[in-house]
Amino acid sequence: MQSMGRDPHILSKRLAAFVKRQGSAKELSDRIGCDVRTAENIREGHWPIARHWLGLLLAFGKDLTDAVFHPDEAAARLELEVAALDQALARKRADLLHAQSYLARLEKVRARPRQGPAEDLTRHPAP
């Protein structure tokens, strides 16, 4: 964990930055079970009392603790998650292109007048 020697309020700032990304003070108060003013204070960098911490932990779990106490590890984990999602998206796009190609070939076959045996649509066209 990074040293707090340079900024003794770093954890409060990290917590405030995290909860600000989660929505309005009203939404935060609904999620963690506090009044709106308390949620506004947390969003402004005031350290919450224990029962509000419990609400925060129940609402946000590991994402919260990583963002506040282990931001470097959280960033590394998120980079890995983004890379995995990028790979999954690339596979989905390739599948979509394959399906579109198949549908285009199918439409060509359907548009042709029938003369002889049907084309084998399971074969991939030569590159």
GROMACS .gro file of N, CA and C in nm:
model
  381
    1MET      N    1   0.084  -0.118   0.000
    1MET     CA    2   0.000   0.000   0.000
    1MET      C    3   0.089   0.124   0.000
    2GLN      N    4   0.044   0.227  -0.068
    2GLN     CA    5   0.122   0.348  -0.077
    2GLN      C    6   0.130   0.418   0.058
    3SER      N    7   0.238   0.487   0.080
    3SER     CA    8   0.257   0.560   0.205
    3SER      C    9   0.160   0.676   0.213
    4MET      N   10   0.107   0.699   0.335
    4MET     CA   11   0.018   0.812   0.355
    4MET      C   12   0.094   0.932   0.409
    5GLY      N   13   0.227   0.921   0.421
    5GLY     CA   14   0.307   1.028   0.477
    5GLY      C   15   0.292   1.160   0.404
    6ARG      N   16   0.282   1.156   0.274
    6ARG     CA   17   0.270   1.279   0.195
    6ARG      C   18   0.132   1.340   0.204
    7ASP      N   19   0.031   1.257   0.214
    7ASP     CA   20  -0.107   1.307   0.219
    7ASP      C   21  -0.187   1.223   0.317
    8PRO      N   22  -0.207   1.272   0.439
    8PRO     CA   23  -0.278   1.192   0.539
    8PRO      C   24  -0.427   1.174   0.506
    9HIS      N   25  -0.477   1.243   0.406
    9HIS     CA   26  -0.618   1.232   0.369
    9HIS      C   27  -0.639   1.152   0.240
   10ILE      N   28  -0.536   1.081   0.197
   10ILE     CA   29  -0.544   1.011   0.069
   10ILE      C   30  -0.658   0.909   0.066
   11LEU      N   31  -0.679   0.838   0.177
   11LEU     CA   32  -0.786   0.737   0.177
   11LEU      C   33  -0.923   0.802   0.165
   12SER      N   34  -0.944   0.913   0.234
   12SER     CA   35  -1.071   0.986   0.223
   12SER      C   36  -1.092   1.036   0.081
   13LYS      N   37  -0.986   1.082   0.018
   13LYS     CA   38  -0.995   1.132  -0.119
   13LYS      C   39  -1.028   1.018  -0.215
   14ARG      N   40  -0.965   0.903  -0.195
   14ARG     CA   41  -0.993   0.787  -0.281
   14ARG      C   42  -1.138   0.741  -0.263
   15LEU      N   43  -1.182   0.738  -0.138
   15LEU     CA   44  -1.321   0.698  -0.111
   15LEU      C   45  -1.417   0.797  -0.179
   16ALA      N   46  -1.391   0.926  -0.164
   16ALA     CA   47  -1.477   1.027  -0.225
   16ALA      C   48  -1.480   1.011  -0.377
   17ALA      N   49  -1.364   0.991  -0.437
   17ALA     CA   50  -1.359   0.973  -0.583
   17ALA      C   51  -1.438   0.850  -0.625
   18PHE      N   52  -1.426   0.742  -0.549
   18PHE     CA   53  -1.498   0.619  -0.583
   18PHE      C   54  -1.649   0.640  -0.576
   19VAL      N   55  -1.698   0.695  -0.465
   19VAL     CA   56  -1.844   0.707  -0.449
   19VAL      C   57  -1.902   0.810  -0.544
   20LYS      N   58  -1.825   0.910  -0.583
   20LYS     CA   59  -1.876   1.008  -0.680
   20LYS      C   60  -1.905   0.942  -0.815
   21ARG      N   61  -1.827   0.839  -0.848
   21ARG     CA   62  -1.850   0.769  -0.975
   21ARG      C   63  -1.971   0.676  -0.969
   22GLN      N   64  -2.027   0.655  -0.850
   22GLN     CA   65  -2.136   0.559  -0.834
   22GLN      C   66  -2.274   0.622  -0.847
   23GLY      N   67  -2.281   0.752  -0.860
   23GLY     CA   68  -2.410   0.818  -0.874
   23GLY      C   69  -2.422   0.936  -0.779
   24SER      N   70  -2.543   0.987  -0.769
   24SER     CA   71  -2.569   1.106  -0.687
   24SER      C   72  -2.566   1.073  -0.539
   25ALA      N   73  -2.569   1.177  -0.457
   25ALA     CA   74  -2.574   1.158  -0.312
   25ALA      C   75  -2.702   1.084  -0.273
   26LYS      N   76  -2.811   1.115  -0.339
   26LYS     CA   77  -2.938   1.048  -0.309
   26LYS      C   78  -2.927   0.898  -0.340
   27GLU      N   79  -2.870   0.865  -0.455
   27GLU     CA   80  -2.852   0.723  -0.491
   27GLU      C   81  -2.759   0.653  -0.392
   28LEU      N   82  -2.652   0.721  -0.353
   28LEU     CA   83  -2.560   0.663  -0.256
   28LEU      C   84  -2.630   0.641  -0.123
   29SER      N   85  -2.707   0.739  -0.077
   29SER     CA   86  -2.776   0.725   0.051
   29SER      C   87  -2.874   0.607   0.048
   30ASP      N   88  -2.942   0.588  -0.064
   30ASP     CA   89  -3.033   0.474  -0.077
   30ASP      C   90  -2.958   0.341  -0.073
   31ARG      N   91  -2.842   0.338  -0.137
   31ARG     CA   92  -2.765   0.213  -0.145
   31ARG      C   93  -2.702   0.173  -0.012
   32ILE      N   94  -2.657   0.272   0.066
   32ILE     CA   95  -2.584   0.236   0.189
   32ILE      C   96  -2.666   0.257   0.315
   33GLY      N   97  -2.787   0.308   0.302
   33GLY     CA   98  -2.874   0.322   0.419
   33GLY      C   99  -2.837   0.437   0.511
   34CYS      N  100  -2.816   0.553   0.453
   34CYS     CA  101  -2.787   0.672   0.534
   34CYS      C  102  -2.870   0.788   0.480
   35ASP      N  103  -2.864   0.901   0.549
   35ASP     CA  104  -2.937   1.016   0.496
   35ASP      C  105  -2.853   1.084   0.387
   36VAL      N  106  -2.918   1.170   0.311
   36VAL     CA  107  -2.853   1.233   0.196
   36VAL      C  108  -2.735   1.320   0.241
   37ARG      N  109  -2.750   1.389   0.353
   37ARG     CA  110  -2.640   1.476   0.400
   37ARG      C  111  -2.515   1.393   0.431
   38THR      N  112  -2.534   1.277   0.493
   38THR     CA  113  -2.420   1.189   0.521
   38THR      C  114  -2.354   1.145   0.390
   39ALA      N  115  -2.435   1.108   0.292
   39ALA     CA  116  -2.381   1.068   0.162
   39ALA      C  117  -2.304   1.184   0.098
   40GLU      N  118  -2.358   1.304   0.109
   40GLU     CA  119  -2.288   1.422   0.055
   40GLU      C  120  -2.154   1.440   0.125
   41ASN      N  121  -2.152   1.421   0.256
   41ASN     CA  122  -2.026   1.435   0.331
   41ASN      C  123  -1.923   1.332   0.286
   42ILE      N  124  -1.966   1.208   0.267
   42ILE     CA  125  -1.874   1.104   0.220
   42ILE      C  126  -1.821   1.143   0.082
   43ARG      N  127  -1.909   1.191  -0.004
   43ARG     CA  128  -1.869   1.232  -0.138
   43ARG      C  129  -1.773   1.351  -0.135
   44GLU      N  130  -1.777   1.430  -0.028
   44GLU     CA  131  -1.687   1.545  -0.013
   44GLU      C  132  -1.556   1.510   0.057
   45GLY      N  133  -1.540   1.384   0.098
   45GLY     CA  134  -1.414   1.341   0.156
   45GLY      C  135  -1.415   1.319   0.305
   46HIS      N  136  -1.531   1.325   0.369
   46HIS     CA  137  -1.539   1.296   0.512
   46HIS      C  138  -1.540   1.144   0.532
   47TRP      N  139  -1.464   1.098   0.628
   47TRP     CA  140  -1.454   0.955   0.655
   47TRP      C  141  -1.582   0.906   0.723
   48PRO      N  142  -1.643   0.799   0.673
   48PRO     CA  143  -1.769   0.752   0.730
   48PRO      C  144  -1.751   0.676   0.862
   49ILE      N  145  -1.857   0.674   0.942
   49ILE     CA  146  -1.855   0.594   1.065
   49ILE      C  147  -1.873   0.447   1.027
   50ALA      N  148  -1.855   0.360   1.125
   50ALA     CA  149  -1.853   0.216   1.100
   50ALA      C  150  -1.980   0.165   1.032
   51ARG      N  151  -2.098   0.207   1.076
   51ARG     CA  152  -2.219   0.150   1.014
   51ARG      C  153  -2.234   0.194   0.869
   52HIS      N  154  -2.183   0.314   0.837
   52HIS     CA  155  -2.187   0.356   0.697
   52HIS      C  156  -2.082   0.281   0.615
   53TRP      N  157  -1.969   0.249   0.677
   53TRP     CA  158  -1.870   0.165   0.610
   53TRP      C  159  -1.930   0.030   0.577
   54LEU      N  160  -2.006  -0.025   0.671
   54LEU     CA  161  -2.070  -0.153   0.645
   54LEU      C  162  -2.163  -0.142   0.525
   55GLY      N  163  -2.242  -0.036   0.519
   55GLY     CA  164  -2.329  -0.014   0.403
   55GLY      C  165  -2.251  -0.002   0.274
   56LEU      N  166  -2.139   0.070   0.280
   56LEU     CA  167  -2.054   0.083   0.161
   56LEU      C  168  -1.999  -0.052   0.117
   57LEU      N  169  -1.951  -0.129   0.212
   57LEU     CA  170  -1.896  -0.261   0.179
   57LEU      C  171  -2.002  -0.354   0.123
   58LEU      N  172  -2.122  -0.351   0.181
   58LEU     CA  173  -2.230  -0.435   0.130
   58LEU      C  174  -2.272  -0.392  -0.010
   59ALA      N  175  -2.269  -0.263  -0.035
   59ALA     CA  176  -2.312  -0.212  -0.166
   59ALA      C  177  -2.207  -0.232  -0.275
   60PHE      N  178  -2.078  -0.213  -0.240
   60PHE     CA  179  -1.975  -0.209  -0.344
   60PHE      C  180  -1.868  -0.317  -0.332
   61GLY      N  181  -1.858  -0.382  -0.218
   61GLY     CA  182  -1.768  -0.496  -0.201
   61GLY      C  183  -1.623  -0.468  -0.234
   62LYS      N  184  -1.562  -0.564  -0.302
   62LYS     CA  185  -1.418  -0.561  -0.331
   62LYS      C  186  -1.379  -0.442  -0.418
   63ASP      N  187  -1.468  -0.399  -0.505
   63ASP     CA  188  -1.436  -0.283  -0.588
   63ASP      C  189  -1.404  -0.161  -0.501
   64LEU      N  190  -1.481  -0.145  -0.394
   64LEU     CA  191  -1.458  -0.033  -0.303
   64LEU      C  192  -1.326  -0.047  -0.229
   65THR      N  193  -1.303  -0.163  -0.169
   65THR     CA  194  -1.180  -0.179  -0.091
   65THR      C  195  -1.057  -0.170  -0.180
   66ASP      N  196  -1.066  -0.224  -0.301
   66ASP     CA  197  -0.952  -0.212  -0.393
   66ASP      C  198  -0.927  -0.067  -0.431
   67ALA      N  199  -1.032   0.006  -0.463
   67ALA     CA  200  -1.016   0.145  -0.505
   67ALA      C  201  -0.960   0.233  -0.394
   68VAL      N  202  -0.999   0.206  -0.270
   68VAL     CA  203  -0.954   0.290  -0.159
   68VAL      C  204  -0.819   0.246  -0.104
   69PHE      N  205  -0.802   0.117  -0.081
   69PHE     CA  206  -0.683   0.069  -0.011
   69PHE      C  207  -0.575   0.010  -0.102
   70HIS      N  208  -0.612  -0.035  -0.222
   70HIS     CA  209  -0.516  -0.100  -0.312
   70HIS      C  210  -0.535  -0.050  -0.455
   71PRO      N  211  -0.523   0.079  -0.480
   71PRO     CA  212  -0.554   0.129  -0.615
   71PRO      C  213  -0.462   0.075  -0.723
   72ASP      N  214  -0.337   0.049  -0.690
   72ASP     CA  215  -0.245  -0.004  -0.792
   72ASP      C  216  -0.286  -0.144  -0.835
   73GLU      N  217  -0.321  -0.229  -0.737
   73GLU     CA  218  -0.366  -0.363  -0.770
   73GLU      C  219  -0.499  -0.359  -0.844
   74ALA      N  220  -0.585  -0.267  -0.804
   74ALA     CA  221  -0.715  -0.253  -0.872
   74ALA      C  222  -0.695  -0.213  -1.017
   75ALA      N  223  -0.604  -0.121  -1.042
   75ALA     CA  224  -0.577  -0.078  -1.179
   75ALA      C  225  -0.524  -0.194  -1.262
   76ALA      N  226  -0.433  -0.273  -1.205
   76ALA     CA  227  -0.379  -0.388  -1.277
   76ALA      C  228  -0.489  -0.491  -1.306
   77ARG      N  229  -0.574  -0.515  -1.207
   77ARG     CA  230  -0.684  -0.611  -1.226
   77ARG      C  231  -0.779  -0.561  -1.334
   78LEU      N  232  -0.811  -0.433  -1.332
   78LEU     CA  233  -0.902  -0.378  -1.431
   78LEU      C  234  -0.842  -0.382  -1.571
   79GLU      N  235  -0.710  -0.361  -1.582
   79GLU     CA  236  -0.645  -0.372  -1.712
   79GLU      C  237  -0.657  -0.514  -1.767
   80LEU      N  238  -0.641  -0.614  -1.680
   80LEU     CA  239  -0.658  -0.753  -1.724
   80LEU      C  240  -0.802  -0.780  -1.766
   81GLU      N  241  -0.898  -0.726  -1.689
   81GLU     CA  242  -1.038  -0.745  -1.724
   81GLU      C  243  -1.071  -0.679  -1.857
   82VAL      N  244  -1.016  -0.561  -1.881
   82VAL     CA  245  -1.040  -0.492  -2.008
   82VAL      C  246  -0.981  -0.572  -2.123
   83ALA      N  247  -0.861  -0.625  -2.104
   83ALA     CA  248  -0.798  -0.706  -2.209
   83ALA      C  249  -0.883  -0.830  -2.241
   84ALA      N  250  -0.934  -0.895  -2.137
   84ALA     CA  251  -1.019  -1.012  -2.159
   84ALA      C  252  -1.148  -0.974  -2.231
   85LEU      N  253  -1.206  -0.861  -2.193
   85LEU     CA  254  -1.328  -0.815  -2.260
   85LEU      C  255  -1.300  -0.777  -2.406
   86ASP      N  256  -1.184  -0.716  -2.431
   86ASP     CA  257  -1.146  -0.683  -2.569
   86ASP      C  258  -1.134  -0.809  -2.654
   87GLN      N  259  -1.074  -0.914  -2.597
   87GLN     CA  260  -1.062  -1.040  -2.670
   87GLN      C  261  -1.198  -1.102  -2.697
   88ALA      N  262  -1.285  -1.098  -2.597
   88ALA     CA  263  -1.420  -1.153  -2.616
   88ALA      C  264  -1.496  -1.074  -2.722
   89LEU      N  265  -1.480  -0.942  -2.721
   89LEU     CA  266  -1.546  -0.858  -2.821
   89LEU      C  267  -1.493  -0.890  -2.960
   90ALA      N  268  -1.364  -0.909  -2.973
   90ALA     CA  269  -1.305  -0.943  -3.103
   90ALA      C  270  -1.360  -1.076  -3.154
   91ARG      N  271  -1.376  -1.174  -3.064
   91ARG     CA  272  -1.435  -1.303  -3.104
   91ARG      C  273  -1.579  -1.285  -3.150
   92LYS      N  274  -1.656  -1.205  -3.076
   92LYS     CA  275  -1.795  -1.180  -3.113
   92LYS      C  276  -1.804  -1.110  -3.249
   93ARG      N  277  -1.716  -1.015  -3.272
   93ARG     CA  278  -1.716  -0.946  -3.402
   93ARG      C  279  -1.680  -1.041  -3.515
   94ALA      N  280  -1.585  -1.129  -3.491
   94ALA     CA  281  -1.548  -1.228  -3.593
   94ALA      C  282  -1.666  -1.321  -3.619
   95ASP      N  283  -1.734  -1.363  -3.514
   95ASP     CA  284  -1.853  -1.447  -3.532
   95ASP      C  285  -1.961  -1.375  -3.610
   96LEU      N  286  -1.979  -1.246  -3.583
   96LEU     CA  287  -2.078  -1.167  -3.654
   96LEU      C  288  -2.043  -1.156  -3.802
   97LEU      N  289  -1.917  -1.131  -3.833
   97LEU     CA  290  -1.874  -1.123  -3.973
   97LEU      C  291  -1.896  -1.256  -4.044
   98HIS      N  292  -1.867  -1.364  -3.975
   98HIS     CA  293  -1.888  -1.496  -4.032
   98HIS      C  294  -2.036  -1.518  -4.061
   99ALA      N  295  -2.121  -1.483  -3.966
   99ALA     CA  296  -2.266  -1.500  -3.984
   99ALA      C  297  -2.316  -1.411  -4.098
  100GLN      N  298  -2.267  -1.287  -4.106
  100GLN     CA  299  -2.309  -1.199  -4.214
  100GLN      C  300  -2.266  -1.253  -4.350
  101SER      N  301  -2.147  -1.307  -4.357
  101SER     CA  302  -2.098  -1.368  -4.481
  101SER      C  303  -2.185  -1.486  -4.521
  102TYR      N  304  -2.219  -1.568  -4.425
  102TYR     CA  305  -2.304  -1.684  -4.451
  102TYR      C  306  -2.441  -1.639  -4.501
  103LEU      N  307  -2.498  -1.538  -4.436
  103LEU     CA  308  -2.630  -1.489  -4.477
  103LEU      C  309  -2.625  -1.428  -4.618
  104ALA      N  310  -2.518  -1.359  -4.651
  104ALA     CA  311  -2.504  -1.301  -4.785
  104ALA      C  312  -2.498  -1.411  -4.890
  105ARG      N  313  -2.422  -1.517  -4.862
  105ARG     CA  314  -2.416  -1.630  -4.956
  105ARG      C  315  -2.551  -1.697  -4.968
  106LEU      N  316  -2.620  -1.712  -4.857
  106LEU     CA  317  -2.751  -1.774  -4.858
  106LEU      C  318  -2.849  -1.693  -4.942
  107GLU      N  319  -2.846  -1.561  -4.928
  107GLU     CA  320  -2.934  -1.475  -5.008
  107GLU      C  321  -2.903  -1.487  -5.157
  108LYS      N  322  -2.775  -1.496  -5.193
  108LYS     CA  323  -2.739  -1.514  -5.334
  108LYS      C  324  -2.795  -1.644  -5.388
  109VAL      N  325  -2.784  -1.749  -5.309
  109VAL     CA  326  -2.835  -1.880  -5.352
  109VAL      C  327  -2.986  -1.874  -5.368
  110ARG      N  328  -3.054  -1.812  -5.276
  110ARG     CA  329  -3.201  -1.803  -5.282
  110ARG      C  330  -3.246  -1.718  -5.400
  111ALA      N  331  -3.167  -1.619  -5.436
  111ALA     CA  332  -3.204  -1.529  -5.545
  111ALA      C  333  -3.184  -1.593  -5.682
  112ARG      N  334  -3.096  -1.694  -5.693
  112ARG     CA  335  -3.070  -1.760  -5.821
  112ARG      C  336  -3.185  -1.853  -5.858
  113PRO      N  337  -3.212  -1.862  -5.988
  113PRO     CA  338  -3.312  -1.962  -6.031
  113PRO      C  339  -3.253  -2.102  -6.009
  114ARG      N  340  -3.336  -2.194  -5.972
  114ARG     CA  341  -3.289  -2.331  -5.945
  114ARG      C  342  -3.258  -2.403  -6.076
  115GLN      N  343  -3.133  -2.450  -6.087
  115GLN     CA  344  -3.090  -2.528  -6.203
  115GLN      C  345  -2.990  -2.632  -6.155
  116GLY      N  346  -3.032  -2.744  -6.119
  116GLY     CA  347  -2.941  -2.849  -6.077
  116GLY      C  348  -2.932  -2.859  -5.927
  117PRO      N  349  -2.829  -2.931  -5.881
  117PRO     CA  350  -2.817  -2.955  -5.736
  117PRO      C  351  -2.792  -2.824  -5.660
  118ALA      N  352  -2.842  -2.820  -5.538
  118ALA     CA  353  -2.826  -2.702  -5.452
  118ALA      C  354  -2.680  -2.686  -5.410
  119GLU      N  355  -2.639  -2.563  -5.395
  119GLU     CA  356  -2.502  -2.535  -5.351
  119GLU      C  357  -2.484  -2.582  -5.206
  120ASP      N  358  -2.368  -2.634  -5.177
  120ASP     CA  359  -2.337  -2.677  -5.041
  120ASP      C  360  -2.294  -2.555  -4.961
  121LEU      N  361  -2.385  -2.504  -4.876
  121LEU     CA  362  -2.356  -2.384  -4.798
  121LEU      C  363  -2.266  -2.408  -4.679
  122THR      N  364  -2.238  -2.534  -4.649
  122THR     CA  365  -2.151  -2.563  -4.537
  122THR      C  366  -2.004  -2.546  -4.573
  123ARG      N  367  -1.975  -2.542  -4.703
  123ARG     CA  368  -1.836  -2.522  -4.746
  123ARG      C  369  -1.800  -2.375  -4.734
  124HIS      N  370  -1.679  -2.349  -4.690
  124HIS     CA  371  -1.631  -2.213  -4.683
  124HIS      C  372  -1.573  -2.175  -4.819
  125PRO      N  373  -1.599  -2.053  -4.864
  125PRO     CA  374  -1.544  -2.012  -4.994
  125PRO      C  375  -1.392  -2.003  -4.986
  126ALA      N  376  -1.330  -2.029  -5.099
  126ALA     CA  377  -1.185  -2.021  -5.106
  126ALA      C  378  -1.143  -1.875  -5.090
  127PRO      N  379  -1.033  -1.850  -5.018
  127PRO     CA  380  -0.988  -1.710  -4.997
  127PRO      C  381  -0.942  -1.645  -5.125
   0.00000   0.00000   0.00000
